[in-house]
Amino acid sequence: MKNGIYLTREPVTVRPLTPEHAPFLLKWMTDPRVLEFYEGRDAVFTPERILKDFYQEEWNARRCIVEYEEKPIGYIQIYRLDEALCREYHYSHLGGFSFGIDQFIGEPEYWNRKIGRTFLTLVLEYLTGTEGARSVILDPHADNPRALRCYEACGFRKLKLLKKHEMHEGERRDCWLMEYLPENSP
């Protein structure tokens, strides 16, 4: 898979993750406000863990930084679904290409400003228009209403509740399996 993608719709840009972004990732992954929703506040991130978790090459993953007015404010990972992931989610993809995404805005002062909708729309348009994706999935925590509203506004629909799907802060949390189909775009 290509290393990353470059997309822009002023004032938002999605660009490939580079080593220069590591300090931003470390800042975000040590902020309890971010960790409450991504990884968990009990997660311990060091510079070494940032390199391992965000920079270790994977055949099916692209990692990108999200910028607002040229300032790094978030992260998105895009990965091609393979059979193992489809089994994990009990997801029968539609034949052809399907992708999963994980993302967050790491600068809390940029929350609730519809920036997530902008960068997700850019990514969804790219994946379905340029790469020919038949579907895109994600699995937010069921107790994260801000994320759920954002994803639904971008055209994702809830497929099924994944009971006790993810370990988060010492307990198994429910997640929603959500799907975006190009014909359901807003």
mmCIF file of N, CA, C and O in Angstrom, residues 58-159:
data_model
loop_
_atom_site.group_PDB
_atom_site.id
_atom_site.type_symbol
_atom_site.label_atom_id
_atom_site.label_comp_id
_atom_site.label_asym_id
_atom_site.label_seq_id
_atom_site.Cartn_x
_atom_site.Cartn_y
_atom_site.Cartn_z
ATOM 1 N N GLU A 58 3.271 -1.487 8.091
ATOM 2 C CA GLU A 58 2.338 -2.598 7.920
ATOM 3 C C GLU A 58 1.908 -2.605 6.470
ATOM 4 O O GLU A 58 1.651 -1.553 5.887
ATOM 5 N N TRP A 59 1.795 -3.769 5.882
ATOM 6 C CA TRP A 59 1.517 -3.878 4.449
ATOM 7 C C TRP A 59 0.210 -3.208 4.043
ATOM 8 O O TRP A 59 0.077 -2.696 2.951
ATOM 9 N N ASN A 60 -0.765 -3.201 4.930
ATOM 10 C CA ASN A 60 -2.092 -2.728 4.531
ATOM 11 C C ASN A 60 -2.499 -1.412 5.172
ATOM 12 O O ASN A 60 -3.664 -1.049 5.132
ATOM 13 N N ALA A 61 -1.567 -0.682 5.774
ATOM 14 C CA ALA A 61 -1.943 0.528 6.509
ATOM 15 C C ALA A 61 -1.250 1.763 5.954
ATOM 16 O O ALA A 61 -0.092 1.722 5.569
ATOM 17 N N ARG A 62 -2.011 2.841 5.925
ATOM 18 C CA ARG A 62 -1.475 4.167 5.612
ATOM 19 C C ARG A 62 -1.777 5.054 6.807
ATOM 20 O O ARG A 62 -2.910 5.082 7.286
ATOM 21 N N ARG A 63 -0.785 5.770 7.238
ATOM 22 C CA ARG A 63 -0.944 6.653 8.390
ATOM 23 C C ARG A 63 -0.742 8.087 7.942
ATOM 24 O O ARG A 63 0.225 8.395 7.247
ATOM 25 N N CYS A 64 -1.652 8.945 8.380
ATOM 26 C CA CYS A 64 -1.611 10.343 7.952
ATOM 27 C C CYS A 64 -1.825 11.281 9.135
ATOM 28 O O CYS A 64 -2.447 10.913 10.135
ATOM 29 N N ILE A 65 -1.329 12.470 8.975
ATOM 30 C CA ILE A 65 -1.547 13.541 9.939
ATOM 31 C C ILE A 65 -2.638 14.440 9.376
ATOM 32 O O ILE A 65 -2.763 14.580 8.162
ATOM 33 N N VAL A 66 -3.443 14.991 10.245
ATOM 34 C CA VAL A 66 -4.486 15.931 9.846
ATOM 35 C C VAL A 66 -4.035 17.315 10.303
ATOM 36 O O VAL A 66 -3.636 17.490 11.458
ATOM 37 N N GLU A 67 -4.083 18.270 9.383
ATOM 38 C CA GLU A 67 -3.701 19.640 9.705
ATOM 39 C C GLU A 67 -4.894 20.573 9.523
ATOM 40 O O GLU A 67 -5.740 20.341 8.662
ATOM 41 N N TYR A 68 -4.915 21.602 10.345
ATOM 42 C CA TYR A 68 -5.886 22.669 10.202
ATOM 43 C C TYR A 68 -5.085 23.965 10.117
ATOM 44 O O TYR A 68 -4.304 24.274 11.019
ATOM 45 N N GLU A 69 -5.261 24.679 9.014
ATOM 46 C CA GLU A 69 -4.474 25.877 8.760
ATOM 47 C C GLU A 69 -2.981 25.593 8.950
ATOM 48 O O GLU A 69 -2.265 26.344 9.601
ATOM 49 N N GLU A 70 -2.539 24.459 8.423
ATOM 50 C CA GLU A 70 -1.145 24.004 8.417
ATOM 51 C C GLU A 70 -0.614 23.587 9.786
ATOM 52 O O GLU A 70 0.565 23.292 9.934
ATOM 53 N N LYS A 71 -1.468 23.521 10.799
ATOM 54 C CA LYS A 71 -1.052 23.070 12.127
ATOM 55 C C LYS A 71 -1.517 21.625 12.330
ATOM 56 O O LYS A 71 -2.698 21.323 12.161
ATOM 57 N N PRO A 72 -0.594 20.702 12.688
ATOM 58 C CA PRO A 72 -1.019 19.329 12.978
ATOM 59 C C PRO A 72 -1.993 19.297 14.154
ATOM 60 O O PRO A 72 -1.692 19.840 15.222
ATOM 61 N N ILE A 73 -3.151 18.682 13.925
ATOM 62 C CA ILE A 73 -4.159 18.611 14.998
ATOM 63 C C ILE A 73 -4.717 17.209 15.194
ATOM 64 O O ILE A 73 -5.451 16.974 16.139
ATOM 65 N N GLY A 74 -4.397 16.263 14.299
ATOM 66 C CA GLY A 74 -4.992 14.944 14.430
ATOM 67 C C GLY A 74 -4.314 13.900 13.576
ATOM 68 O O GLY A 74 -3.326 14.175 12.876
ATOM 69 N N TYR A 75 -4.868 12.719 13.627
ATOM 70 C CA TYR A 75 -4.269 11.534 13.029
ATOM 71 C C TYR A 75 -5.370 10.675 12.410
ATOM 72 O O TYR A 75 -6.484 10.607 12.944
ATOM 73 N N ILE A 76 -5.039 10.025 11.295
ATOM 74 C CA ILE A 76 -5.937 9.026 10.717
ATOM 75 C C ILE A 76 -5.110 7.878 10.164
ATOM 76 O O ILE A 76 -4.049 8.093 9.575
ATOM 77 N N GLN A 77 -5.589 6.680 10.399
ATOM 78 C CA GLN A 77 -4.992 5.465 9.839
ATOM 79 C C GLN A 77 -6.028 4.824 8.927
ATOM 80 O O GLN A 77 -7.192 4.682 9.301
ATOM 81 N N ILE A 78 -5.586 4.466 7.744
ATOM 82 C CA ILE A 78 -6.451 3.855 6.733
ATOM 83 C C ILE A 78 -5.871 2.488 6.420
ATOM 84 O O ILE A 78 -4.671 2.371 6.156
ATOM 85 N N TYR A 79 -6.689 1.452 6.455
ATOM 86 C CA TYR A 79 -6.171 0.122 6.173
ATOM 87 C C TYR A 79 -7.168 -0.665 5.343
ATOM 88 O O TYR A 79 -8.376 -0.537 5.490
ATOM 89 N N ARG A 80 -6.619 -1.458 4.433
ATOM 90 C CA ARG A 80 -7.437 -2.365 3.633
ATOM 91 C C ARG A 80 -7.915 -3.495 4.523
ATOM 92 O O ARG A 80 -7.150 -4.043 5.303
ATOM 93 N N LEU A 81 -9.176 -3.821 4.408
ATOM 94 C CA LEU A 81 -9.701 -4.950 5.172
ATOM 95 C C LEU A 81 -9.217 -6.246 4.539
ATOM 96 O O LEU A 81 -9.235 -6.395 3.323
ATOM 97 N N ASP A 82 -8.804 -7.157 5.386
ATOM 98 C CA ASP A 82 -8.447 -8.489 4.914
ATOM 99 C C ASP A 82 -9.433 -9.478 5.544
ATOM 100 O O ASP A 82 -10.312 -9.101 6.312
ATOM 101 N N GLU A 83 -9.279 -10.720 5.203
ATOM 102 C CA GLU A 83 -10.233 -11.732 5.690
ATOM 103 C C GLU A 83 -10.258 -11.814 7.214
ATOM 104 O O GLU A 83 -11.319 -11.970 7.819
ATOM 105 N N ALA A 84 -9.088 -11.686 7.859
ATOM 106 C CA ALA A 84 -9.036 -11.778 9.321
ATOM 107 C C ALA A 84 -9.835 -10.639 9.963
ATOM 108 O O ALA A 84 -10.591 -10.868 10.913
ATOM 109 N N LEU A 85 -9.674 -9.438 9.463
ATOM 110 C CA LEU A 85 -10.439 -8.315 10.015
ATOM 111 C C LEU A 85 -11.929 -8.477 9.758
ATOM 112 O O LEU A 85 -12.758 -8.177 10.620
ATOM 113 N N CYS A 86 -12.285 -8.949 8.585
ATOM 114 C CA CYS A 86 -13.708 -9.173 8.288
ATOM 115 C C CYS A 86 -14.300 -10.212 9.238
ATOM 116 O O CYS A 86 -15.422 -10.041 9.727
ATOM 117 N N ARG A 87 -13.539 -11.259 9.549
ATOM 118 C CA ARG A 87 -14.019 -12.270 10.504
ATOM 119 C C ARG A 87 -14.174 -11.677 11.901
ATOM 120 O O ARG A 87 -15.153 -11.928 12.592
ATOM 121 N N GLU A 88 -13.179 -10.873 12.312
ATOM 122 C CA GLU A 88 -13.228 -10.261 13.646
ATOM 123 C C GLU A 88 -14.495 -9.439 13.830
ATOM 124 O O GLU A 88 -15.114 -9.444 14.886
ATOM 125 N N TYR A 89 -14.891 -8.722 12.795
ATOM 126 C CA TYR A 89 -16.062 -7.855 12.871
ATOM 127 C C TYR A 89 -17.341 -8.542 12.398
ATOM 128 O O TYR A 89 -18.400 -7.918 12.394
ATOM 129 N N HIS A 90 -17.237 -9.799 11.968
ATOM 130 C CA HIS A 90 -18.395 -10.484 11.376
ATOM 131 C C HIS A 90 -18.977 -9.611 10.276
ATOM 132 O O HIS A 90 -20.184 -9.400 10.183
ATOM 133 N N TYR A 91 -18.060 -9.099 9.461
ATOM 134 C CA TYR A 91 -18.422 -8.156 8.403
ATOM 135 C C TYR A 91 -18.211 -8.822 7.054
ATOM 136 O O TYR A 91 -17.113 -9.238 6.726
ATOM 137 N N SER A 92 -19.289 -8.954 6.308
ATOM 138 C CA SER A 92 -19.157 -9.519 4.964
ATOM 139 C C SER A 92 -19.077 -8.349 4.002
ATOM 140 O O SER A 92 -20.077 -7.733 3.658
ATOM 141 N N HIS A 93 -17.835 -8.011 3.649
ATOM 142 C CA HIS A 93 -17.666 -6.871 2.749
ATOM 143 C C HIS A 93 -18.252 -7.202 1.394
ATOM 144 O O HIS A 93 -18.518 -8.343 1.062
ATOM 145 N N LEU A 94 -18.453 -6.202 0.610
ATOM 146 C CA LEU A 94 -19.272 -6.308 -0.588
ATOM 147 C C LEU A 94 -18.541 -6.841 -1.814
ATOM 148 O O LEU A 94 -18.979 -6.617 -2.925
ATOM 149 N N GLY A 95 -17.444 -7.513 -1.644
ATOM 150 C CA GLY A 95 -16.656 -7.904 -2.806
ATOM 151 C C GLY A 95 -15.977 -6.664 -3.332
ATOM 152 O O GLY A 95 -16.562 -5.595 -3.400
ATOM 153 N N GLY A 96 -14.751 -6.760 -3.671
ATOM 154 C CA GLY A 96 -14.019 -5.561 -4.048
ATOM 155 C C GLY A 96 -13.341 -4.982 -2.830
ATOM 156 O O GLY A 96 -13.224 -5.622 -1.791
ATOM 157 N N PHE A 97 -12.930 -3.771 -2.944
ATOM 158 C CA PHE A 97 -12.142 -3.142 -1.895
ATOM 159 C C PHE A 97 -13.003 -2.581 -0.780
ATOM 160 O O PHE A 97 -13.957 -1.862 -1.031
ATOM 161 N N SER A 98 -12.607 -2.880 0.440
ATOM 162 C CA SER A 98 -13.209 -2.272 1.618
ATOM 163 C C SER A 98 -12.076 -1.812 2.516
ATOM 164 O O SER A 98 -11.009 -2.421 2.560
ATOM 165 N N PHE A 99 -12.311 -0.724 3.226
ATOM 166 C CA PHE A 99 -11.295 -0.137 4.088
ATOM 167 C C PHE A 99 -11.850 0.054 5.485
ATOM 168 O O PHE A 99 -13.047 0.200 5.677
ATOM 169 N N GLY A 100 -10.953 0.096 6.448
ATOM 170 C CA GLY A 100 -11.258 0.504 7.807
ATOM 171 C C GLY A 100 -10.461 1.753 8.111
ATOM 172 O O GLY A 100 -9.397 1.972 7.513
ATOM 173 N N ILE A 101 -10.963 2.571 9.010
ATOM 174 C CA ILE A 101 -10.242 3.775 9.411
ATOM 175 C C ILE A 101 -10.315 3.944 10.925
ATOM 176 O O ILE A 101 -11.272 3.511 11.569
ATOM 177 N N ASP A 102 -9.266 4.527 11.477
ATOM 178 C CA ASP A 102 -9.193 4.932 12.882
ATOM 179 C C ASP A 102 -8.659 6.349 12.883
ATOM 180 O O ASP A 102 -7.702 6.640 12.159
ATOM 181 N N GLN A 103 -9.219 7.205 13.679
ATOM 182 C CA GLN A 103 -8.802 8.597 13.662
ATOM 183 C C GLN A 103 -9.140 9.292 14.965
ATOM 184 O O GLN A 103 -9.961 8.816 15.726
ATOM 185 N N PHE A 104 -8.469 10.412 15.180
ATOM 186 C CA PHE A 104 -8.794 11.270 16.308
ATOM 187 C C PHE A 104 -8.263 12.673 16.038
ATOM 188 O O PHE A 104 -7.338 12.860 15.253
ATOM 189 N N ILE A 105 -8.884 13.630 16.672
ATOM 190 C CA ILE A 105 -8.350 14.980 16.722
ATOM 191 C C ILE A 105 -7.654 15.091 18.071
ATOM 192 O O ILE A 105 -8.279 14.913 19.122
ATOM 193 N N GLY A 106 -6.358 15.352 18.046
ATOM 194 C CA GLY A 106 -5.542 15.347 19.258
ATOM 195 C C GLY A 106 -5.460 16.676 19.981
ATOM 196 O O GLY A 106 -4.918 16.737 21.072
ATOM 197 N N GLU A 107 -5.972 17.711 19.368
ATOM 198 C CA GLU A 107 -5.969 19.046 19.984
ATOM 199 C C GLU A 107 -7.406 19.361 20.414
ATOM 200 O O GLU A 107 -8.242 19.726 19.590
ATOM 201 N N PRO A 108 -7.723 19.199 21.697
ATOM 202 C CA PRO A 108 -9.110 19.376 22.151
ATOM 203 C C PRO A 108 -9.739 20.720 21.795
ATOM 204 O O PRO A 108 -10.954 20.792 21.623
ATOM 205 N N GLU A 109 -8.935 21.767 21.646
ATOM 206 C CA GLU A 109 -9.539 23.054 21.283
ATOM 207 C C GLU A 109 -10.110 23.045 19.867
ATOM 208 O O GLU A 109 -10.844 23.962 19.495
ATOM 209 N N TYR A 110 -9.815 21.989 19.103
ATOM 210 C CA TYR A 110 -10.375 21.853 17.758
ATOM 211 C C TYR A 110 -11.573 20.901 17.721
ATOM 212 O O TYR A 110 -12.114 20.643 16.653
ATOM 213 N N TRP A 111 -11.973 20.367 18.861
ATOM 214 C CA TRP A 111 -13.166 19.534 18.929
ATOM 215 C C TRP A 111 -14.407 20.420 18.757
ATOM 216 O O TRP A 111 -14.395 21.604 19.061
ATOM 217 N N ASN A 112 -15.470 19.809 18.299
ATOM 218 C CA ASN A 112 -16.777 20.468 18.165
ATOM 219 C C ASN A 112 -16.758 21.640 17.184
ATOM 220 O O ASN A 112 -17.524 22.585 17.330
ATOM 221 N N ARG A 113 -15.887 21.553 16.173
ATOM 222 C CA ARG A 113 -15.817 22.615 15.169
ATOM 223 C C ARG A 113 -16.064 22.071 13.758
ATOM 224 O O ARG A 113 -15.803 22.741 12.785
ATOM 225 N N LYS A 114 -16.531 20.824 13.674
ATOM 226 C CA LYS A 114 -16.850 20.154 12.405
ATOM 227 C C LYS A 114 -15.624 19.895 11.530
ATOM 228 O O LYS A 114 -15.751 19.616 10.345
ATOM 229 N N ILE A 115 -14.441 19.949 12.125
ATOM 230 C CA ILE A 115 -13.218 19.642 11.395
ATOM 231 C C ILE A 115 -13.158 18.151 11.092
ATOM 232 O O ILE A 115 -12.725 17.746 10.012
ATOM 233 N N GLY A 116 -13.614 17.328 12.019
ATOM 234 C CA GLY A 116 -13.651 15.881 11.786
ATOM 235 C C GLY A 116 -14.493 15.546 10.567
ATOM 236 O O GLY A 116 -14.113 14.710 9.746
ATOM 237 N N ARG A 117 -15.619 16.191 10.428
ATOM 238 C CA ARG A 117 -16.478 15.964 9.253
ATOM 239 C C ARG A 117 -15.746 16.333 7.970
ATOM 240 O O ARG A 117 -15.852 15.637 6.959
ATOM 241 N N THR A 118 -14.997 17.429 8.011
ATOM 242 C CA THR A 118 -14.289 17.874 6.811
ATOM 243 C C THR A 118 -13.221 16.872 6.408
ATOM 244 O O THR A 118 -13.151 16.449 5.250
ATOM 245 N N PHE A 119 -12.361 16.467 7.340
ATOM 246 C CA PHE A 119 -11.287 15.560 6.925
ATOM 247 C C PHE A 119 -11.812 14.169 6.622
ATOM 248 O O PHE A 119 -11.320 13.504 5.702
ATOM 249 N N LEU A 120 -12.842 13.715 7.321
ATOM 250 C CA LEU A 120 -13.412 12.409 6.987
ATOM 251 C C LEU A 120 -14.063 12.423 5.614
ATOM 252 O O LEU A 120 -13.933 11.472 4.845
ATOM 253 N N THR A 121 -14.757 13.486 5.288
ATOM 254 C CA THR A 121 -15.363 13.595 3.961
ATOM 255 C C THR A 121 -14.292 13.553 2.875
ATOM 256 O O THR A 121 -14.456 12.866 1.863
ATOM 257 N N LEU A 122 -13.190 14.241 3.088
ATOM 258 C CA LEU A 122 -12.077 14.188 2.127
ATOM 259 C C LEU A 122 -11.580 12.755 1.942
ATOM 260 O O LEU A 122 -11.386 12.294 0.813
ATOM 261 N N VAL A 123 -11.371 12.066 3.042
ATOM 262 C CA VAL A 123 -10.855 10.698 2.981
ATOM 263 C C VAL A 123 -11.869 9.768 2.324
ATOM 264 O O VAL A 123 -11.515 8.941 1.473
ATOM 265 N N LEU A 124 -13.140 9.899 2.681
ATOM 266 C CA LEU A 124 -14.169 9.042 2.090
ATOM 267 C C LEU A 124 -14.301 9.284 0.587
ATOM 268 O O LEU A 124 -14.430 8.330 -0.197
ATOM 269 N N GLU A 125 -14.266 10.532 0.170
ATOM 270 C CA GLU A 125 -14.327 10.842 -1.262
ATOM 271 C C GLU A 125 -13.140 10.234 -1.998
ATOM 272 O O GLU A 125 -13.282 9.689 -3.089
ATOM 273 N N TYR A 126 -11.964 10.323 -1.391
ATOM 274 C CA TYR A 126 -10.764 9.753 -2.009
ATOM 275 C C TYR A 126 -10.868 8.220 -2.103
ATOM 276 O O TYR A 126 -10.630 7.633 -3.162
ATOM 277 N N LEU A 127 -11.211 7.575 -0.992
ATOM 278 C CA LEU A 127 -11.246 6.110 -0.983
ATOM 279 C C LEU A 127 -12.287 5.563 -1.956
ATOM 280 O O LEU A 127 -12.033 4.591 -2.660
ATOM 281 N N THR A 128 -13.462 6.182 -1.989
ATOM 282 C CA THR A 128 -14.510 5.658 -2.869
ATOM 283 C C THR A 128 -14.338 6.133 -4.304
ATOM 284 O O THR A 128 -14.589 5.377 -5.239
ATOM 285 N N GLY A 129 -13.869 7.351 -4.491
ATOM 286 C CA GLY A 129 -13.741 7.890 -5.841
ATOM 287 C C GLY A 129 -12.470 7.486 -6.555
ATOM 288 O O GLY A 129 -12.498 7.048 -7.703
ATOM 289 N N THR A 130 -11.335 7.578 -5.875
ATOM 290 C CA THR A 130 -10.041 7.304 -6.500
ATOM 291 C C THR A 130 -9.637 5.845 -6.363
ATOM 292 O O THR A 130 -9.129 5.243 -7.307
ATOM 293 N N GLU A 131 -9.849 5.273 -5.195
ATOM 294 C CA GLU A 131 -9.399 3.899 -4.946
ATOM 295 C C GLU A 131 -10.483 2.859 -5.219
ATOM 296 O O GLU A 131 -10.204 1.671 -5.194
ATOM 297 N N GLY A 132 -11.703 3.293 -5.445
ATOM 298 C CA GLY A 132 -12.769 2.357 -5.767
ATOM 299 C C GLY A 132 -13.306 1.570 -4.594
ATOM 300 O O GLY A 132 -13.856 0.472 -4.770
ATOM 301 N N ALA A 133 -13.173 2.109 -3.376
ATOM 302 C CA ALA A 133 -13.685 1.400 -2.194
ATOM 303 C C ALA A 133 -15.188 1.205 -2.312
ATOM 304 O O ALA A 133 -15.921 2.126 -2.663
ATOM 305 N N ARG A 134 -15.624 -0.005 -2.011
ATOM 306 C CA ARG A 134 -17.061 -0.303 -1.985
ATOM 307 C C ARG A 134 -17.672 0.036 -0.639
ATOM 308 O O ARG A 134 -18.870 0.262 -0.530
ATOM 309 N N SER A 135 -16.823 0.050 0.417
ATOM 310 C CA SER A 135 -17.307 0.392 1.748
ATOM 311 C C SER A 135 -16.124 0.800 2.616
ATOM 312 O O SER A 135 -14.978 0.472 2.326
ATOM 313 N N VAL A 136 -16.446 1.527 3.691
ATOM 314 C CA VAL A 136 -15.463 1.931 4.691
ATOM 315 C C VAL A 136 -16.129 1.684 6.042
ATOM 316 O O VAL A 136 -17.292 2.036 6.242
ATOM 317 N N ILE A 137 -15.383 1.071 6.971
ATOM 318 C CA ILE A 137 -15.949 0.801 8.298
ATOM 319 C C ILE A 137 -15.098 1.443 9.381
ATOM 320 O O ILE A 137 -13.924 1.757 9.177
ATOM 321 N N LEU A 138 -15.723 1.616 10.530
ATOM 322 C CA LEU A 138 -15.031 2.032 11.740
ATOM 323 C C LEU A 138 -15.807 1.499 12.929
ATOM 324 O O LEU A 138 -16.931 1.005 12.781
ATOM 325 N N ASP A 139 -15.192 1.564 14.124
ATOM 326 C CA ASP A 139 -15.819 0.952 15.305
ATOM 327 C C ASP A 139 -15.671 1.824 16.555
ATOM 328 O O ASP A 139 -14.981 1.471 17.491
ATOM 329 N N PRO A 140 -16.359 2.963 16.604
ATOM 330 C CA PRO A 140 -16.251 3.839 17.777
ATOM 331 C C PRO A 140 -16.896 3.223 19.014
ATOM 332 O O PRO A 140 -17.792 2.382 18.910
ATOM 333 N N HIS A 141 -16.414 3.693 20.158
ATOM 334 C CA HIS A 141 -17.048 3.276 21.405
ATOM 335 C C HIS A 141 -18.505 3.726 21.408
ATOM 336 O O HIS A 141 -18.825 4.841 20.980
ATOM 337 N N ALA A 142 -19.362 2.864 21.908
ATOM 338 C CA ALA A 142 -20.792 3.177 21.951
ATOM 339 C C ALA A 142 -21.091 4.345 22.885
ATOM 340 O O ALA A 142 -22.118 5.003 22.733
ATOM 341 N N ASP A 143 -20.185 4.635 23.819
ATOM 342 C CA ASP A 143 -20.405 5.722 24.770
ATOM 343 C C ASP A 143 -19.662 7.005 24.365
ATOM 344 O O ASP A 143 -19.300 7.806 25.221
ATOM 345 N N ASN A 144 -19.465 7.204 23.063
ATOM 346 C CA ASN A 144 -18.810 8.409 22.562
ATOM 347 C C ASN A 144 -19.766 9.139 21.610
ATOM 348 O O ASN A 144 -19.634 9.051 20.390
ATOM 349 N N PRO A 145 -20.758 9.844 22.164
ATOM 350 C CA PRO A 145 -21.787 10.451 21.312
ATOM 351 C C PRO A 145 -21.245 11.487 20.326
ATOM 352 O O PRO A 145 -21.768 11.625 19.226
ATOM 353 N N ARG A 146 -20.182 12.211 20.689
ATOM 354 C CA ARG A 146 -19.635 13.210 19.759
ATOM 355 C C ARG A 146 -19.110 12.526 18.508
ATOM 356 O O ARG A 146 -19.382 12.957 17.383
ATOM 357 N N ALA A 147 -18.372 11.434 18.663
ATOM 358 C CA ALA A 147 -17.852 10.702 17.510
ATOM 359 C C ALA A 147 -18.998 10.099 16.698
ATOM 360 O O ALA A 147 -18.999 10.186 15.461
ATOM 361 N N LEU A 148 -19.971 9.526 17.354
ATOM 362 C CA LEU A 148 -21.096 8.914 16.640
ATOM 363 C C LEU A 148 -21.842 9.951 15.799
ATOM 364 O O LEU A 148 -22.188 9.687 14.642
ATOM 365 N N ARG A 149 -22.066 11.139 16.354
ATOM 366 C CA ARG A 149 -22.734 12.210 15.585
ATOM 367 C C ARG A 149 -21.913 12.602 14.366
ATOM 368 O O ARG A 149 -22.453 12.783 13.268
ATOM 369 N N CYS A 150 -20.605 12.724 14.542
ATOM 370 C CA CYS A 150 -19.723 13.089 13.430
ATOM 371 C C CYS A 150 -19.800 12.036 12.331
ATOM 372 O O CYS A 150 -19.979 12.363 11.154
ATOM 373 N N TYR A 151 -19.678 10.772 12.699
ATOM 374 C CA TYR A 151 -19.669 9.706 11.689
ATOM 375 C C TYR A 151 -21.012 9.610 10.974
ATOM 376 O O TYR A 151 -21.062 9.434 9.759
ATOM 377 N N GLU A 152 -22.102 9.746 11.714
ATOM 378 C CA GLU A 152 -23.420 9.712 11.065
ATOM 379 C C GLU A 152 -23.595 10.903 10.122
ATOM 380 O O GLU A 152 -24.164 10.762 9.045
ATOM 381 N N ALA A 153 -23.080 12.067 10.498
ATOM 382 C CA ALA A 153 -23.169 13.244 9.625
ATOM 383 C C ALA A 153 -22.372 13.044 8.336
ATOM 384 O O ALA A 153 -22.698 13.639 7.303
ATOM 385 N N CYS A 154 -21.345 12.199 8.386
ATOM 386 C CA CYS A 154 -20.534 11.900 7.193
ATOM 387 C C CYS A 154 -21.140 10.791 6.334
ATOM 388 O O CYS A 154 -20.607 10.477 5.272
ATOM 389 N N GLY A 155 -22.226 10.176 6.793
ATOM 390 C CA GLY A 155 -22.883 9.141 6.003
ATOM 391 C C GLY A 155 -22.691 7.726 6.504
ATOM 392 O O GLY A 155 -23.161 6.775 5.881
ATOM 393 N N PHE A 156 -22.006 7.547 7.635
ATOM 394 C CA PHE A 156 -21.884 6.203 8.215
ATOM 395 C C PHE A 156 -23.209 5.818 8.844
ATOM 396 O O PHE A 156 -23.946 6.672 9.351
ATOM 397 N N ARG A 157 -23.509 4.522 8.816
ATOM 398 C CA ARG A 157 -24.693 4.022 9.508
ATOM 399 C C ARG A 157 -24.278 2.880 10.423
ATOM 400 O O ARG A 157 -23.321 2.147 10.134
ATOM 401 N N LYS A 158 -24.967 2.768 11.535
ATOM 402 C CA LYS A 158 -24.676 1.710 12.498
ATOM 403 C C LYS A 158 -25.130 0.375 11.916
ATOM 404 O O LYS A 158 -26.283 0.249 11.505
ATOM 405 N N LEU A 159 -24.219 -0.593 11.915
ATOM 406 C CA LEU A 159 -24.564 -1.937 11.450
ATOM 407 C C LEU A 159 -24.920 -2.860 12.607
ATOM 408 O O LEU A 159 -25.920 -3.552 12.559
#
